[in-house]
Every structure is written in structure tokens, then in C-alpha cells.
Short mmCIF file of N, CA and C and ligand atoms in Angstrom, two decimals:
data_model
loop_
_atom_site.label_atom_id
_atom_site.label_comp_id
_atom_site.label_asym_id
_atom_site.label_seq_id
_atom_site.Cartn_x
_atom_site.Cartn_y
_atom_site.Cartn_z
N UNK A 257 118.35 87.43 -58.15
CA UNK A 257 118.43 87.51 -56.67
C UNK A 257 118.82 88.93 -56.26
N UNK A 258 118.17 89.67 -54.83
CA UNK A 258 118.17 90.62 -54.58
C UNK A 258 119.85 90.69 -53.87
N UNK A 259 120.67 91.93 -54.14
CA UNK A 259 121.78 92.03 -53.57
C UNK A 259 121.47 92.24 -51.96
N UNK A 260 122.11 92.14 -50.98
CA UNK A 260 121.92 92.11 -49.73
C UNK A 260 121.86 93.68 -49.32
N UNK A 261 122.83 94.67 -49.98
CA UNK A 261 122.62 96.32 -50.36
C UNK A 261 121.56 96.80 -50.85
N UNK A 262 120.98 95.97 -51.78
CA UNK A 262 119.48 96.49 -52.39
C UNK A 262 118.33 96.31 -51.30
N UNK A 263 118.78 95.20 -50.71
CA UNK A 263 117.50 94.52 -49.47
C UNK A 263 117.71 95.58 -48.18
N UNK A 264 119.11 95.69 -47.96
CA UNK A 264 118.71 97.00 -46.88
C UNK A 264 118.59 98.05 -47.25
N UNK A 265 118.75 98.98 -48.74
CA UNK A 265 118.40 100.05 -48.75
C UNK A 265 117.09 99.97 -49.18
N UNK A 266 116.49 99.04 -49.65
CA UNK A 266 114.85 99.08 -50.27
C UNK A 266 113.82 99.48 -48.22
N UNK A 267 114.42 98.33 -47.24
CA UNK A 267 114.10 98.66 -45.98
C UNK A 267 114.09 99.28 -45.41
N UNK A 268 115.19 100.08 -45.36
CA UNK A 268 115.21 101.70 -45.11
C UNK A 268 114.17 102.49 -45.77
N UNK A 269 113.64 102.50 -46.85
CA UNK A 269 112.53 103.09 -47.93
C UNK A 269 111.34 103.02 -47.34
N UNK A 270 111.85 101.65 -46.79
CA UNK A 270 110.06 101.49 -46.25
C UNK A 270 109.66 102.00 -45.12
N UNK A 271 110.66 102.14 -44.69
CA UNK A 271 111.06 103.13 -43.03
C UNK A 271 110.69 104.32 -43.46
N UNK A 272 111.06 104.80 -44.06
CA UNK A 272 111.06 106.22 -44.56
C UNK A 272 109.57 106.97 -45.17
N UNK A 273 109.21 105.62 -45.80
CA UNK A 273 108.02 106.04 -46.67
C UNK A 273 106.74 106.15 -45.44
N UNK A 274 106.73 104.91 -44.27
CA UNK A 274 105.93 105.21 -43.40
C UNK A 274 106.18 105.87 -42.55
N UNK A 275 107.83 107.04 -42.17
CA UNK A 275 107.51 107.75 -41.61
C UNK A 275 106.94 109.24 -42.17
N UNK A 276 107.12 109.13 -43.32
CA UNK A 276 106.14 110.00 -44.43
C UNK A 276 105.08 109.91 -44.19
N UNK A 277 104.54 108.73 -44.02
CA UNK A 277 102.85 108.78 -43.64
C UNK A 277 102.59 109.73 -41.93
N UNK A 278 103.13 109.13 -40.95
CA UNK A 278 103.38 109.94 -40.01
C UNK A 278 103.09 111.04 -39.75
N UNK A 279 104.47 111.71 -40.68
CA UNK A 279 104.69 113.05 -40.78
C UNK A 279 103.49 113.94 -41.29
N UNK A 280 102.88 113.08 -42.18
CA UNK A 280 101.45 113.62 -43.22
C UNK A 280 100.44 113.79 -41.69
N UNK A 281 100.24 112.91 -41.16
CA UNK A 281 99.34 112.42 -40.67
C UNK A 281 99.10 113.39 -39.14
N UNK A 282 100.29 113.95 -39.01
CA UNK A 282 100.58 114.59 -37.83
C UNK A 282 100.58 115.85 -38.12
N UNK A 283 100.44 116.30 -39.37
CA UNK A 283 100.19 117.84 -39.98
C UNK A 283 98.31 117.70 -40.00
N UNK A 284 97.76 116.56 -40.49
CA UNK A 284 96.81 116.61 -40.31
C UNK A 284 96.08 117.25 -39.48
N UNK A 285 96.62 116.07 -38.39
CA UNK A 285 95.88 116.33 -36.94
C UNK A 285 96.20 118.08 -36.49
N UNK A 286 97.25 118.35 -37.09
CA UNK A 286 97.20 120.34 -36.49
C UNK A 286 96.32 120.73 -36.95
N UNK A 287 95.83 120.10 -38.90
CA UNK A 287 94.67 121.49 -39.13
C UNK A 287 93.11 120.83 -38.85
N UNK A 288 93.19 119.65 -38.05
CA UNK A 288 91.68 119.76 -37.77
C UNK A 288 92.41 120.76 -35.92
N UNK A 289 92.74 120.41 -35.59
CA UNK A 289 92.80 121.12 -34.37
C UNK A 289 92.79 123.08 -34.60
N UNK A 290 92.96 123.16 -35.81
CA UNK A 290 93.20 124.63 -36.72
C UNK A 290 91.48 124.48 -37.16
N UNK A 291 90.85 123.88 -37.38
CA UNK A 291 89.44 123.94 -38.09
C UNK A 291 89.52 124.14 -39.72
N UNK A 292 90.86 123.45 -39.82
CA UNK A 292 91.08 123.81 -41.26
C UNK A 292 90.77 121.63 -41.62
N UNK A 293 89.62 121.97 -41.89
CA UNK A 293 89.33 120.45 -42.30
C UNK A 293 89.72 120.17 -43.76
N UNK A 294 89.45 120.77 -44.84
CA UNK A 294 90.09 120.76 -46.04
C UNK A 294 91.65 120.26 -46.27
N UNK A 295 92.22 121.38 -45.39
CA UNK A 295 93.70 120.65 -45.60
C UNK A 295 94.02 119.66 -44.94
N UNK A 296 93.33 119.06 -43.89
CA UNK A 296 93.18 118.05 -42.95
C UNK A 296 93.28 116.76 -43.75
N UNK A 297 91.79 116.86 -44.62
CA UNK A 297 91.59 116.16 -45.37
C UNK A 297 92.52 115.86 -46.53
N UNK A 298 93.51 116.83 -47.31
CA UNK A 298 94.65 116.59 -47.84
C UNK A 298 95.64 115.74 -47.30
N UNK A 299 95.82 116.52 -46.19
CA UNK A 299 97.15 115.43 -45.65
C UNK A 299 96.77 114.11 -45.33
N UNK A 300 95.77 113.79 -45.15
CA UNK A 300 94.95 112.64 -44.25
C UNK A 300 95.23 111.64 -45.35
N UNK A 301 94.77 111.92 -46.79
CA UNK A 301 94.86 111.65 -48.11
C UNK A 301 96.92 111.06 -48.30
N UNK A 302 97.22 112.25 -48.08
CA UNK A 302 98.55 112.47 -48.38
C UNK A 302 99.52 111.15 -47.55
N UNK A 303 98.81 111.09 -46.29
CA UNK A 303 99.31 110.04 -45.31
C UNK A 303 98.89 108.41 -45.54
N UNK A 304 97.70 108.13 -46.43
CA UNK A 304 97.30 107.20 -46.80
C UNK A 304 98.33 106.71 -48.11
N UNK A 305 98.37 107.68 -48.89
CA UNK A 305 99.20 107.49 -50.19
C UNK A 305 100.72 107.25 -49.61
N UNK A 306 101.16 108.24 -48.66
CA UNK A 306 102.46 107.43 -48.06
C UNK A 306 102.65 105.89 -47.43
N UNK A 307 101.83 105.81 -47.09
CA UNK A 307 101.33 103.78 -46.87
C UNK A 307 101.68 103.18 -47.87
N UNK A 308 100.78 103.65 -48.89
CA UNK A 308 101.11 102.88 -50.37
C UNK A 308 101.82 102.90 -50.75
N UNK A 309 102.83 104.21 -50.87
CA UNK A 309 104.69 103.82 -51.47
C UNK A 309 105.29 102.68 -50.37
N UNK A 310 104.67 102.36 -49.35
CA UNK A 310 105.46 101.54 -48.20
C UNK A 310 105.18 100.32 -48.45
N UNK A 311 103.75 100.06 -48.87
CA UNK A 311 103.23 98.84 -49.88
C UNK A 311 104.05 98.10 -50.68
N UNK A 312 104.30 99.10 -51.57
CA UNK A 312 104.54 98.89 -52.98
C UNK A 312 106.18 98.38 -52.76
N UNK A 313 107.24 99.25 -51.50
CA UNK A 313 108.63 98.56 -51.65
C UNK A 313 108.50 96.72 -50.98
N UNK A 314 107.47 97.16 -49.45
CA UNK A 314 107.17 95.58 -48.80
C UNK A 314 106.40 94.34 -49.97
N UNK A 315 106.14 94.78 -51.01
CA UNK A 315 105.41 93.90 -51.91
C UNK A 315 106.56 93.52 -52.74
N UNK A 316 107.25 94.52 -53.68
CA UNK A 316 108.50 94.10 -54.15
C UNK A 316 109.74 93.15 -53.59
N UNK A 317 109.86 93.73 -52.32
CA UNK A 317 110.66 93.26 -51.47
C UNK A 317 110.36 91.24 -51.53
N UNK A 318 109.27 91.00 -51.03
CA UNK A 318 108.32 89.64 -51.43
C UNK A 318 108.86 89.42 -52.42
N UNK A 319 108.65 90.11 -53.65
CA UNK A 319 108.00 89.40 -55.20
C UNK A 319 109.90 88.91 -55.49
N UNK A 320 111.04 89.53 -54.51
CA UNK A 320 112.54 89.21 -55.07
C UNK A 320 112.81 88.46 -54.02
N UNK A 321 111.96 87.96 -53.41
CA UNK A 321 112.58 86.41 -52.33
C UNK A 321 113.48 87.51 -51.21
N UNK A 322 113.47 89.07 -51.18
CA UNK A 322 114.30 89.32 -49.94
C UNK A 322 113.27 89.46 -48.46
N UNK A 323 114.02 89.74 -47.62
CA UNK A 323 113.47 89.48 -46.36
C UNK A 323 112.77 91.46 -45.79
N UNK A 324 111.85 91.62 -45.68
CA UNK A 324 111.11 92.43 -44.82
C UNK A 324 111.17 92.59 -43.66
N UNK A 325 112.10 93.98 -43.12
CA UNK A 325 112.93 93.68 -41.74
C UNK A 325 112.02 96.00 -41.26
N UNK A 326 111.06 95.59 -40.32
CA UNK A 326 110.58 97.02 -40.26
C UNK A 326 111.18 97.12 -38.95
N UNK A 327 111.60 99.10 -38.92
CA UNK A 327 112.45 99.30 -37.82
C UNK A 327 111.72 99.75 -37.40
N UNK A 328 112.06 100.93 -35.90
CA UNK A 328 111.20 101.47 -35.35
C UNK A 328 111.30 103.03 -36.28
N UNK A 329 109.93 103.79 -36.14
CA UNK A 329 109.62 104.82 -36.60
C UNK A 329 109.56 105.98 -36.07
N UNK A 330 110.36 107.02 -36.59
CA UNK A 330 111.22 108.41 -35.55
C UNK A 330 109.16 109.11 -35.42
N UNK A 331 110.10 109.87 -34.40
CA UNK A 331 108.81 110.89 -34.05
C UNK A 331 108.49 111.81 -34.82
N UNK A 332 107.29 112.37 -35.42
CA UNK A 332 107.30 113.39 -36.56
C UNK A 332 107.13 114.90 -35.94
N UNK A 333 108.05 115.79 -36.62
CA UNK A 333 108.17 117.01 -35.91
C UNK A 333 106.52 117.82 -35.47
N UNK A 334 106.69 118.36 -34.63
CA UNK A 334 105.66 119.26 -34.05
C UNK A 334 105.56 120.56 -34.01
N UNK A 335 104.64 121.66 -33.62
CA UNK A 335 105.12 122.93 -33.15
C UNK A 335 105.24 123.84 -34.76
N UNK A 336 103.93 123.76 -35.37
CA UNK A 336 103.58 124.38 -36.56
C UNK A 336 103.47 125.77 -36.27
N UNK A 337 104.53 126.99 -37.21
CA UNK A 337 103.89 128.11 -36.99
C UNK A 337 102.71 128.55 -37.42
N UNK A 338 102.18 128.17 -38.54
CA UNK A 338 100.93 128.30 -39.79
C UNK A 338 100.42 127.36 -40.19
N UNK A 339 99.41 127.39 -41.62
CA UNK A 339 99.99 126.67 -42.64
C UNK A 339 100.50 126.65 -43.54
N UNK A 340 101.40 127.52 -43.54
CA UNK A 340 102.03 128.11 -44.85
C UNK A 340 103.19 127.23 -44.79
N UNK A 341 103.75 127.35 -42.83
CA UNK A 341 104.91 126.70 -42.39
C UNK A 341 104.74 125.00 -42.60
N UNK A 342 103.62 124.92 -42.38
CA UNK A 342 103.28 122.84 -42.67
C UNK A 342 103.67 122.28 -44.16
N UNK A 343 103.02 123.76 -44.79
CA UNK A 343 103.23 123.25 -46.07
C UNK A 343 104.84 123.70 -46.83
N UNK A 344 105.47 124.40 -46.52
CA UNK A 344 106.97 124.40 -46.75
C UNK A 344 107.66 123.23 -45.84
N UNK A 345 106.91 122.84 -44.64
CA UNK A 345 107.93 121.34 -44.37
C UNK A 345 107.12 120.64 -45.29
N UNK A 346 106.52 120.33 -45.90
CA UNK A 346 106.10 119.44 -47.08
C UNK A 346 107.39 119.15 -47.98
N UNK A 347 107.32 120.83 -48.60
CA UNK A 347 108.38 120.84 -49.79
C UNK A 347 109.31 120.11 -49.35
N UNK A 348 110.00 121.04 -48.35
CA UNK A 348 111.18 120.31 -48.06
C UNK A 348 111.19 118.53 -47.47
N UNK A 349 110.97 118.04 -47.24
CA UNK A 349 110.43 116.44 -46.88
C UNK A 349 110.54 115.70 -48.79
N UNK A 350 109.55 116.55 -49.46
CA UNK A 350 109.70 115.63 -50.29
C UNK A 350 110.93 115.71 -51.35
N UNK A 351 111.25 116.84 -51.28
CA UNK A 351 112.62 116.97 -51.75
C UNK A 351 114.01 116.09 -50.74
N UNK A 352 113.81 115.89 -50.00
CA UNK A 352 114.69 114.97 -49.28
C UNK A 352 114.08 113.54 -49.89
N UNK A 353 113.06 113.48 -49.94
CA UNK A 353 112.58 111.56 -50.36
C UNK A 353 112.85 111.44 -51.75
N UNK A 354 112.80 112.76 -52.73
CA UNK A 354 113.34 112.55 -54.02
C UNK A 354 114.85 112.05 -53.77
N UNK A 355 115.50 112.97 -53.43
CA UNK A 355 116.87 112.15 -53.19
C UNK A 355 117.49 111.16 -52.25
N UNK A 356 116.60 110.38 -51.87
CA UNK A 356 116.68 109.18 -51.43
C UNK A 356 116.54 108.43 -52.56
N UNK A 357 115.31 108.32 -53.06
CA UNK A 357 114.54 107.79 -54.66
C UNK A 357 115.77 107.60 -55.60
N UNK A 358 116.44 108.74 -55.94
CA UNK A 358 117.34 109.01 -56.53
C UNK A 358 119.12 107.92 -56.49
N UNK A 359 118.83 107.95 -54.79
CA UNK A 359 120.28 107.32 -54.52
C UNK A 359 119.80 105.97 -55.04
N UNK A 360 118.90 105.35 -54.08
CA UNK A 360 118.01 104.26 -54.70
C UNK A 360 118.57 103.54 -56.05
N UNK A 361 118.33 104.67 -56.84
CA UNK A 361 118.16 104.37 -58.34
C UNK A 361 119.41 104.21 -58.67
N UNK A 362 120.63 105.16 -57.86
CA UNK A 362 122.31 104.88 -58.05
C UNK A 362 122.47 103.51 -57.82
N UNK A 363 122.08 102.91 -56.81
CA UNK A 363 122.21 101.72 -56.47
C UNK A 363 121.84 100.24 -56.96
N UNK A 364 120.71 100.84 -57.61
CA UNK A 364 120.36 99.67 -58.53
C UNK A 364 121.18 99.47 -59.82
N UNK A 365 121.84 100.71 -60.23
CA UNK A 365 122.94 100.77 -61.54
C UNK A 365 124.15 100.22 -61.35
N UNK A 366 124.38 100.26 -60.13
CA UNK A 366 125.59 99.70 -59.55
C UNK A 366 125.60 98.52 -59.18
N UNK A 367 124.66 98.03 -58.89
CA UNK A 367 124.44 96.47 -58.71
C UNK A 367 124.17 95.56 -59.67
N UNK A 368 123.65 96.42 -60.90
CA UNK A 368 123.52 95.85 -62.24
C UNK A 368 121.69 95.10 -62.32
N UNK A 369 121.13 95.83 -61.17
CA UNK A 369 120.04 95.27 -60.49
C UNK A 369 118.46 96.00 -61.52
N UNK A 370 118.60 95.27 -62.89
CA UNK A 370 117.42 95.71 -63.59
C UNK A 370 116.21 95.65 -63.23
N UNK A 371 115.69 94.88 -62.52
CA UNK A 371 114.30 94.83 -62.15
C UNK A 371 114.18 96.18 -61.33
N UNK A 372 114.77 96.12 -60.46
CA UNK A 372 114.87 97.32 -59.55
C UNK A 372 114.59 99.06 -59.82
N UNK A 373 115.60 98.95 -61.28
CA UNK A 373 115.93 99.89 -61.71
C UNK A 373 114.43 99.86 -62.47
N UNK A 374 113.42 99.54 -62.74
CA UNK A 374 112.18 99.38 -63.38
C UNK A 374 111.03 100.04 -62.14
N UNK A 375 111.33 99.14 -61.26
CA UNK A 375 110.43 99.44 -60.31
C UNK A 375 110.15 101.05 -59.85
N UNK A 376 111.80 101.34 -59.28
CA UNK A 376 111.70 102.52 -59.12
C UNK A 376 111.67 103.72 -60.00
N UNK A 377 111.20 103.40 -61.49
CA UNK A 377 111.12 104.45 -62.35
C UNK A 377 109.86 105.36 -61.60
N UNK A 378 109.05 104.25 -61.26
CA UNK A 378 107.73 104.66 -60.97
C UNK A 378 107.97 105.72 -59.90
N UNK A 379 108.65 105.53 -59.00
CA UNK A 379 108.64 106.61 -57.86
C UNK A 379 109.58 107.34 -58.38
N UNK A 380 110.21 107.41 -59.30
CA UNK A 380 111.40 108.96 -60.05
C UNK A 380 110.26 109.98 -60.03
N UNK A 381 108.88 109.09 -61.03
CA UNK A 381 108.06 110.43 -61.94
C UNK A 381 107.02 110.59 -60.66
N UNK A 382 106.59 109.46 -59.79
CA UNK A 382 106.03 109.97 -58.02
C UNK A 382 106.25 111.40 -58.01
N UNK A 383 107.62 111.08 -57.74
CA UNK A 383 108.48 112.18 -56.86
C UNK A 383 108.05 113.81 -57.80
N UNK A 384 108.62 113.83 -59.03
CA UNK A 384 108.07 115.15 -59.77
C UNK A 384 106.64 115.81 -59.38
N UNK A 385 105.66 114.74 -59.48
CA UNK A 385 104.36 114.99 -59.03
C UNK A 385 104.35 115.78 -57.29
N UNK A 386 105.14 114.50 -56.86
CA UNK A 386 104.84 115.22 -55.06
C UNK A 386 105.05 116.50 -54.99
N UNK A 387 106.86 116.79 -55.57
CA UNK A 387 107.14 118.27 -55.30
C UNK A 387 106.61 119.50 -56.11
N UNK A 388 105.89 118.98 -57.52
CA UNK A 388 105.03 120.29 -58.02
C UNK A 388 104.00 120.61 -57.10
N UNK A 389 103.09 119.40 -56.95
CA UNK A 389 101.90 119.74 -55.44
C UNK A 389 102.75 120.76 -54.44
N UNK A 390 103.57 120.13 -54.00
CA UNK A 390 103.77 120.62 -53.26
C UNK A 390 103.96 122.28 -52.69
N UNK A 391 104.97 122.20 -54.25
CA UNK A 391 105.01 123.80 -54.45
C UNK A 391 103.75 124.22 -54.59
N UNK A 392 103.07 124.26 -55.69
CA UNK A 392 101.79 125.14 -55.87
C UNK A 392 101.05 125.58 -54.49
N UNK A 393 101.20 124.04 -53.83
CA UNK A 393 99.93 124.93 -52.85
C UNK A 393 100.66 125.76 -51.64
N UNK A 394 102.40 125.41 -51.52
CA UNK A 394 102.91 126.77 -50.80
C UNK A 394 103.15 127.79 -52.43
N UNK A 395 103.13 128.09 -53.13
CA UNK A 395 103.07 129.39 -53.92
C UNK A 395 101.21 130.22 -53.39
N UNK A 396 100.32 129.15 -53.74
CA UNK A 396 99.02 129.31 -53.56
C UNK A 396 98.98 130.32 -52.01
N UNK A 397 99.31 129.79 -51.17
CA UNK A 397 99.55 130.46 -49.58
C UNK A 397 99.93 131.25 -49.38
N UNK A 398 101.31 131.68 -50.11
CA UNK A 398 102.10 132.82 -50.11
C UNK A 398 101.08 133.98 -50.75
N UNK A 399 100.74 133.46 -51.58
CA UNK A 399 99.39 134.60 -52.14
C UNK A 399 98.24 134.91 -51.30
N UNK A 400 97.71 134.16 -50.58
CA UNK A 400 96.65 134.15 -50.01
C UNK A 400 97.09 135.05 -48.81
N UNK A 401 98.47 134.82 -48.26
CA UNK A 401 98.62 135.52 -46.98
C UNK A 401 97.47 135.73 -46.05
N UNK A 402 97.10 136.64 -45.46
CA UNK A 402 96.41 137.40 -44.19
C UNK A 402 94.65 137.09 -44.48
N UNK A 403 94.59 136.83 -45.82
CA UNK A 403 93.69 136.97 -46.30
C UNK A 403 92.18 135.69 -45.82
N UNK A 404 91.39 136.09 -44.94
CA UNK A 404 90.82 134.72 -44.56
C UNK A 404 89.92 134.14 -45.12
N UNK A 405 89.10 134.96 -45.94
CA UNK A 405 87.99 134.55 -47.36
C UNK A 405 89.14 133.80 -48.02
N UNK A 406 90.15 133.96 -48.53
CA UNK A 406 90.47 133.55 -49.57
C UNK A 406 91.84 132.03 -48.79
N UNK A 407 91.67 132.10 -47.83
CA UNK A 407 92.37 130.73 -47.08
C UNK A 407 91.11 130.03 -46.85
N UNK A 408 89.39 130.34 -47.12
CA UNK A 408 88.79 129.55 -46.30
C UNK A 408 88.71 128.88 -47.80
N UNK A 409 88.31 129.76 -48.98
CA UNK A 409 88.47 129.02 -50.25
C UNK A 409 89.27 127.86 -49.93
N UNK A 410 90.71 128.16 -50.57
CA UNK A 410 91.74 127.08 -50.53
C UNK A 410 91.42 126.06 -49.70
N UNK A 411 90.95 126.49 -48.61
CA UNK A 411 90.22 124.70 -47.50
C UNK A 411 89.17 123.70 -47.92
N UNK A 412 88.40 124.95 -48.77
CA UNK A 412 87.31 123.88 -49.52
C UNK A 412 87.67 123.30 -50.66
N UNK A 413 88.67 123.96 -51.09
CA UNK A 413 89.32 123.51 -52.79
C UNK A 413 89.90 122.02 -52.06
N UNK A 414 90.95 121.87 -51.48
CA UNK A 414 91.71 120.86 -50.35
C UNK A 414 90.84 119.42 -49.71
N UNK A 415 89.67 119.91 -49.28
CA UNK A 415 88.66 119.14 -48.99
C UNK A 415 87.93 118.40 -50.37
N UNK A 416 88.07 118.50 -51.09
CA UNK A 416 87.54 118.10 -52.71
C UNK A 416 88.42 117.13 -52.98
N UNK A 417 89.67 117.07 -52.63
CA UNK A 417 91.11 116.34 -53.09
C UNK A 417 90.00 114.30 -52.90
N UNK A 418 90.56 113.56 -53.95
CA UNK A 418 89.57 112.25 -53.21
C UNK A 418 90.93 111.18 -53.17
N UNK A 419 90.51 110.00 -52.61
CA UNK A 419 91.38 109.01 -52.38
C UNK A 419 92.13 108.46 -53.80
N UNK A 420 93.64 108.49 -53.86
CA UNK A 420 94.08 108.34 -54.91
C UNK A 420 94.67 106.70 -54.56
N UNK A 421 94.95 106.79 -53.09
CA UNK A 421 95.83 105.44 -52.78
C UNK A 421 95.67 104.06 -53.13
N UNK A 422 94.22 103.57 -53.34
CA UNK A 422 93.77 102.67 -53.79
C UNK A 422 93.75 102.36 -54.88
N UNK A 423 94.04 103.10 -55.60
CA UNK A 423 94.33 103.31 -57.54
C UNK A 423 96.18 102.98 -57.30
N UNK A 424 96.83 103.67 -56.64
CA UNK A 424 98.19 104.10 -56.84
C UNK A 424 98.73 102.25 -56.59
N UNK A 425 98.38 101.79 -55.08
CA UNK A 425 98.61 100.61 -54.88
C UNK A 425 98.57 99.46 -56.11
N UNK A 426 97.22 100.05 -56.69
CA UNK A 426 96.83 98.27 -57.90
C UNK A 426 97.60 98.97 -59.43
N UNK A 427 98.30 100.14 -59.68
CA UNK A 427 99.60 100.14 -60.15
C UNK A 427 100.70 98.35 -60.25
FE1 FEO B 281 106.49 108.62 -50.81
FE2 FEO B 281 105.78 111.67 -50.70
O1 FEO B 281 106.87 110.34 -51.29
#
């Protein structure tokens, strides 16, 4: 049986994970409004796959008899200087959801809550993945700077990215 601490912090997750999608989703919409469809298409991607970590806690949540309680969802910031700037609030975002992930995982040790502590292995090694992406493609930017041949590259490289979410979900 799920501890009543595990059931509200797993809910909170799920809060969190779809306002991740949001947040993805609302960087999007700057770079088609930017004509940057490539990275559009990343985040668009990026915002779908945040669904699926939201999946995956509301499915768990089910599979331990606890109750599925969704709150309301904050507004996602606006007012992009670049994309250099979209993609450093990336970093930083997912480095905040790693250590959520993280507390998460305190909590399941403390509760003595093994299943839990299983589940969320999966989003420990997530999380490594998110924030290397993440970095590379602000290292990638920082290089590219001023440069607009070589930012239009990176848009078409970005636009290539394909749907991972549907794989990640049947995990
Ligand atoms: Fe659900 Fe980007 O972590």
C-alpha cells in the first residue's frame, strides 16, 4: 500500500511533469513565431515526452490503488531573449526536475517504499539524458553565436529529432 506522503508527492510530479510539457510547449510556440521550425519541432517533441513522464506517475499512481488528485497548472514563463536564452531555461528547468526526481527517490527510502524506489530508477537515468541534451544544444549555440548559416543548420538538424514519446510511454 501506497504511503499517503508517497501519494502526494508522486501528485505533485504529475503537476510538475505537465507543467514541463507547458513550459516545452510555450518555447515552442516562440520559435515558430521566430521561423525557427526545427527547434519548434524539438520542443513540440520535448512537450509531448513531458506528457509521458505525467503518464507514467498517473498510471503508477492506478497500478498502487492511490488516488489521482490533478491541481491547477502555473503559467509558463514568457518574454524570450533568443534562443540561446530558451535553451538555458531548459537547462535550468531540468536541473530543478532532477532534484525533485531525486527527493522523490529520498522518499521512497524512507518509507521503505520498494516498488517506488524501482519505478523511479527509470526517471534518475531520464533525468541524465534530459540535462546532457540539454547542455549540448546550449554549448552547440554558444558556438554558433551571430552566425546565421550555421543557426539555420542547427534548425534543420532539430527538425530531424522524431517522436520518442510513444516508445518512452510502452516502457
Ligand atoms: Fe520530465 Fe524533462 O523531465
Amino acid at each position: 500500500m501506497l504511503s499517503k506522503k508517497m501519494e502526494t508527492a508522486i501528485n505533485n510530479q504529475i503537476n510538475a511533469e505537465l507543467y514541463s510539457a507547458y513550459f516545452y510547449l510555450n518555447m515552442s510556440a516562440y520559435c515558430e513565431e521566430k521561423s525557427l521550425p526545427g527547434f519548434a519541432n524539438w520542443l513540440n517533441l520535448q512537450a509531448q515526452e513531458e506528457y509521458a513522464h505525467a503518464m507514467k506517475f498517473y498510471n503508477y499512481l492506478h497500478d498502487r490503488d492511490g488516488k489521482v488528485i490533478l491541481d491547477q497548472i502555473d503559467k509558463p514563463k514568457s518574454g524570450f531573449k533568443n534562443i540561446l536564452d530558451v535553451f538555458e531555461q531548459v537547462l535550468e528547468h531540468e536541473k530543478k526536475v532532477t532534484a525533485m526526481i531525486n527527493n522523490l527517490y529520498t522518499l521512497a527510502v524512507k518509507e521503505n517504499d520498494y516498488p517506488s524506489q524501482v519505478m523511479l530508477q527509470w526517471f534518475i537515468g531520464e533525468q541524465v539524458e534530459e540535462e546532457k541534451t540539454a547542455k549540448e544544444i546550449v554549448d552547440q549555440l554558444k558556438w554558433v553565436g551571430d552566425k546565421s548559416t550555421a543557426l539555420f543548420m542547427l534548425d534543420q538538424k532539430f527538425g530531424r529529432r522524431l517522436d520518442q514519446a510513444a516508445e518512452e510511454t510502452s516502457e
